[in-house]
mmCIF file of C-alpha atoms in Angstrom:
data_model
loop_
_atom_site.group_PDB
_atom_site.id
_atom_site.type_symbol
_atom_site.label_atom_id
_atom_site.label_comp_id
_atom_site.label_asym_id
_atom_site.label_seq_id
_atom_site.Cartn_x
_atom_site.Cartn_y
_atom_site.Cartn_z
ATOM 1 C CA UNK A 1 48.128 210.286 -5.120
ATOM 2 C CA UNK A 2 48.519 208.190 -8.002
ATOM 3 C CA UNK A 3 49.282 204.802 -8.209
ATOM 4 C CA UNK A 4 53.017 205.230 -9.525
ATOM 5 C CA UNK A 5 53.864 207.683 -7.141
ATOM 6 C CA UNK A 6 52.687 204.480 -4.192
ATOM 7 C CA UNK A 7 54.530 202.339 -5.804
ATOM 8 C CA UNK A 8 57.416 204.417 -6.356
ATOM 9 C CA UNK A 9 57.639 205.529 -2.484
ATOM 10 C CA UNK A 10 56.621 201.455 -1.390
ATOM 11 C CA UNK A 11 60.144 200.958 -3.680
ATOM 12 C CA UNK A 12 62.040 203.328 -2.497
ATOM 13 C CA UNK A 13 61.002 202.522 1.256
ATOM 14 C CA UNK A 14 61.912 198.970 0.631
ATOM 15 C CA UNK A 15 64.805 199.583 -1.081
ATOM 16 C CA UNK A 16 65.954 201.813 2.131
ATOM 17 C CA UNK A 17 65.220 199.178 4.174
ATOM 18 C CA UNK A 18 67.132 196.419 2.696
ATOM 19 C CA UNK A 19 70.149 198.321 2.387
ATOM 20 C CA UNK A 20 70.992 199.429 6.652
ATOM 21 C CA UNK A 21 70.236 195.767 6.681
ATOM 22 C CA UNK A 22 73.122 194.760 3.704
ATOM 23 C CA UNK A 23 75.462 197.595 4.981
ATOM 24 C CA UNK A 24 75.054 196.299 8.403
ATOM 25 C CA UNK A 25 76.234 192.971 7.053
ATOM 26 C CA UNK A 26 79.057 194.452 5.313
ATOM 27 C CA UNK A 27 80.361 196.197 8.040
ATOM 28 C CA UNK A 28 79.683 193.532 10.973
ATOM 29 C CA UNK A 29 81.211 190.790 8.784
ATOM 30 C CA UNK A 30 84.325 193.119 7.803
ATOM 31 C CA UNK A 31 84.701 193.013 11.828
ATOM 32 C CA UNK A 32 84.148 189.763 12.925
ATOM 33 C CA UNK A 33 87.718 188.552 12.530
ATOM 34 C CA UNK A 34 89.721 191.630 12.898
ATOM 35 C CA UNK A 35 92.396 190.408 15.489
ATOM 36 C CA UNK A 36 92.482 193.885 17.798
ATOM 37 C CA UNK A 37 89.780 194.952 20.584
ATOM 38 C CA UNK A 38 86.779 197.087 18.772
ATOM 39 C CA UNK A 39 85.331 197.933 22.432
ATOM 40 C CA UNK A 40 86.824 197.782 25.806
ATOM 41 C CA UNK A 41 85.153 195.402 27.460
ATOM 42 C CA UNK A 42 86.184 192.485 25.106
ATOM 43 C CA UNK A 43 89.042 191.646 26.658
ATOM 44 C CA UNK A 44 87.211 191.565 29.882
ATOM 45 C CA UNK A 45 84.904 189.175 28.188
ATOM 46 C CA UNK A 46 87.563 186.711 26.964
ATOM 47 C CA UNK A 47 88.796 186.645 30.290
ATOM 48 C CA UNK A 48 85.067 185.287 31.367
ATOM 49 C CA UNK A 49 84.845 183.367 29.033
ATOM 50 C CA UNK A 50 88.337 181.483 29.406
ATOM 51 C CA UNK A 51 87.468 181.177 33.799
ATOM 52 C CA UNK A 52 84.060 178.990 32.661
ATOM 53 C CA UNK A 53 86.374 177.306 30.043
ATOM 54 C CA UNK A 54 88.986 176.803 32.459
ATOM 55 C CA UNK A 55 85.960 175.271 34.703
ATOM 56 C CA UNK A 56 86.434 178.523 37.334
ATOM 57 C CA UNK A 57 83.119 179.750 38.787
ATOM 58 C CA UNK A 58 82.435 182.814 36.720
ATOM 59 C CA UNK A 59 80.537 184.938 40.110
ATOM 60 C CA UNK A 60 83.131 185.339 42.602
ATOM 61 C CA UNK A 61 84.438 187.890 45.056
ATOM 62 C CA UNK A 62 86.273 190.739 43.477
ATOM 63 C CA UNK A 63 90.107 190.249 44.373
ATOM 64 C CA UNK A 64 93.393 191.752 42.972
ATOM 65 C CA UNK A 65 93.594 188.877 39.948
ATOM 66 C CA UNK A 66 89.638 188.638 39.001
ATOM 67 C CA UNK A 67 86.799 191.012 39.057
ATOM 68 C CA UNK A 68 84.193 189.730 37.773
ATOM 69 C CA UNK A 69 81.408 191.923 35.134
ATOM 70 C CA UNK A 70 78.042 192.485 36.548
ATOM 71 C CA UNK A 71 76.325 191.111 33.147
ATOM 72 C CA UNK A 72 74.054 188.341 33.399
ATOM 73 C CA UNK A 73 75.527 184.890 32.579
ATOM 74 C CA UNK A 74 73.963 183.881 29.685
ATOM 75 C CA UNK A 75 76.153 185.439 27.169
ATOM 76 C CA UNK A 76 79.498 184.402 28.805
ATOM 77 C CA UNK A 77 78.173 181.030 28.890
ATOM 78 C CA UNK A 78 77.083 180.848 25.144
ATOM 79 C CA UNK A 79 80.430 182.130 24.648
ATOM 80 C CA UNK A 80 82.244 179.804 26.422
ATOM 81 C CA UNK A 81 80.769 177.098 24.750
ATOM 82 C CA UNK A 82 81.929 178.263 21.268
ATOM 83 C CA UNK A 83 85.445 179.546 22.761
ATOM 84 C CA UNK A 84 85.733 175.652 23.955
ATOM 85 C CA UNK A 85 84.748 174.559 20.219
ATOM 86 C CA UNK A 86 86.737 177.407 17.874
ATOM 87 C CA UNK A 87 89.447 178.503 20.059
ATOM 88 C CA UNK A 88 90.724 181.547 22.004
ATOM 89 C CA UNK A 89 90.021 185.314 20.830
ATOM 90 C CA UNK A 90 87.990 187.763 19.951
ATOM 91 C CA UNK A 91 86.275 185.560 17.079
ATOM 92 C CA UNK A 92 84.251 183.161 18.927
ATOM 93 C CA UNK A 93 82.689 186.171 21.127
ATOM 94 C CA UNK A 94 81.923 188.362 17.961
ATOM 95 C CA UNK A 95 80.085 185.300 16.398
ATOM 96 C CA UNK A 96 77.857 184.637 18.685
ATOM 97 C CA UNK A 97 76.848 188.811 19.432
ATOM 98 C CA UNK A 98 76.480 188.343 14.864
ATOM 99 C CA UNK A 99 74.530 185.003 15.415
ATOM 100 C CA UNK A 100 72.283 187.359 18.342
ATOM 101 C CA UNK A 101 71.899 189.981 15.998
ATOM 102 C CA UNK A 102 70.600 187.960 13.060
ATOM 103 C CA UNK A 103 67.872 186.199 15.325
ATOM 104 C CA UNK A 104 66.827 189.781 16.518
ATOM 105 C CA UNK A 105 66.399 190.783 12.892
ATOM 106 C CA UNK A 106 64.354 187.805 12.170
ATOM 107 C CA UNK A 107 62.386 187.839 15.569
ATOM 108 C CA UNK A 108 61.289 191.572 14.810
ATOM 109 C CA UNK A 109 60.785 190.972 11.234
ATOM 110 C CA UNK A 110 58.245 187.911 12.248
ATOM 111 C CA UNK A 111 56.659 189.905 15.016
ATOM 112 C CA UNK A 112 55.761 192.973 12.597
ATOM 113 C CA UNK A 113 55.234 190.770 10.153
ATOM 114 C CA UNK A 114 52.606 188.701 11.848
ATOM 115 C CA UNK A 115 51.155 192.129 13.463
ATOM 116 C CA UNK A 116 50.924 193.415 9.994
ATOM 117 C CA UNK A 117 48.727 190.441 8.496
ATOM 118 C CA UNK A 118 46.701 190.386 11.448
ATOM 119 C CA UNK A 119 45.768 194.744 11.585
ATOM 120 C CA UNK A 120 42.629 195.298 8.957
ATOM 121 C CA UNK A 121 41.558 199.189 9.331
ATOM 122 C CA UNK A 122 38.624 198.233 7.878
ATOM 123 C CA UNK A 123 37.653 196.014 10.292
ATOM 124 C CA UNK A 124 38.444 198.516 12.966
ATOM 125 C CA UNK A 125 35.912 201.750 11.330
ATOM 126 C CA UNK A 126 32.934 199.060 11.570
ATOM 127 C CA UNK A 127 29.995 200.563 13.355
ATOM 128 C CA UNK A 128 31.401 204.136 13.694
ATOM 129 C CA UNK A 129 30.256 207.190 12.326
ATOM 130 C CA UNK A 130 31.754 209.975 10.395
#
């Protein structure tokens, strides 16, 4: 293969690349402040998060008002915190599953990043025979 062909496929495979990651910020972005439910469980997560606003315990027994999600707390909690500082709605809870997102991109992009520098081929064909 010749060297323009390389380069022309290392191009076109970075050019791939970069755009899921643009049209995935076009389209989550586009999103993040529409005013209507996307998903079903939102409103069930508002609710959550306005209880541990509202300074309710979040795990309780399931009655005829509350029934609580069987999620792990983290997310609610995160949530709450930036429901208490922007407001009520489906904003706040979009943000933070965007802000989530974002460090997920960047923590897999460092972690093949760093696997990439550290994997020589070479290195590994040492003392073996053909």
């Amino acid at each position: 293969m010749s060297y323009s062909i390389a380069k022309s496929l290392k191009l076109i495979t970075i050019a791939v690349a970069v755009s899921y990651i643009l049209l995935f910020l076009f389209v989550s972005l586009s999103r993040i402040d529409y005013e209507f439910e996307l998903e079903y469980l939102e409103s069930g997560s508002i609710l959550q998060t306005e209880r541990i606003v509202a300074g309710e315990k979040l795990y309780v027994s399931p009655s005829i008002d509350f029934v609580p999600f069987i999620y792990t707390p983290v997310y609610f909690y995160v949530s709450a915190l930036s429901t208490y500082l922007i407001g009520t709605g489906y904003f706040p809870l979009r943000l933070i599953s965007f802000i989530s997102a974002i460090l997920c991109f960047v923590l897999i992009f460092h972690t093949t990043l760093h696997s990439l520098l550290k994997f020589h081929p070479w290195e590994e064909c040492q003392g073996s025979e053909f």
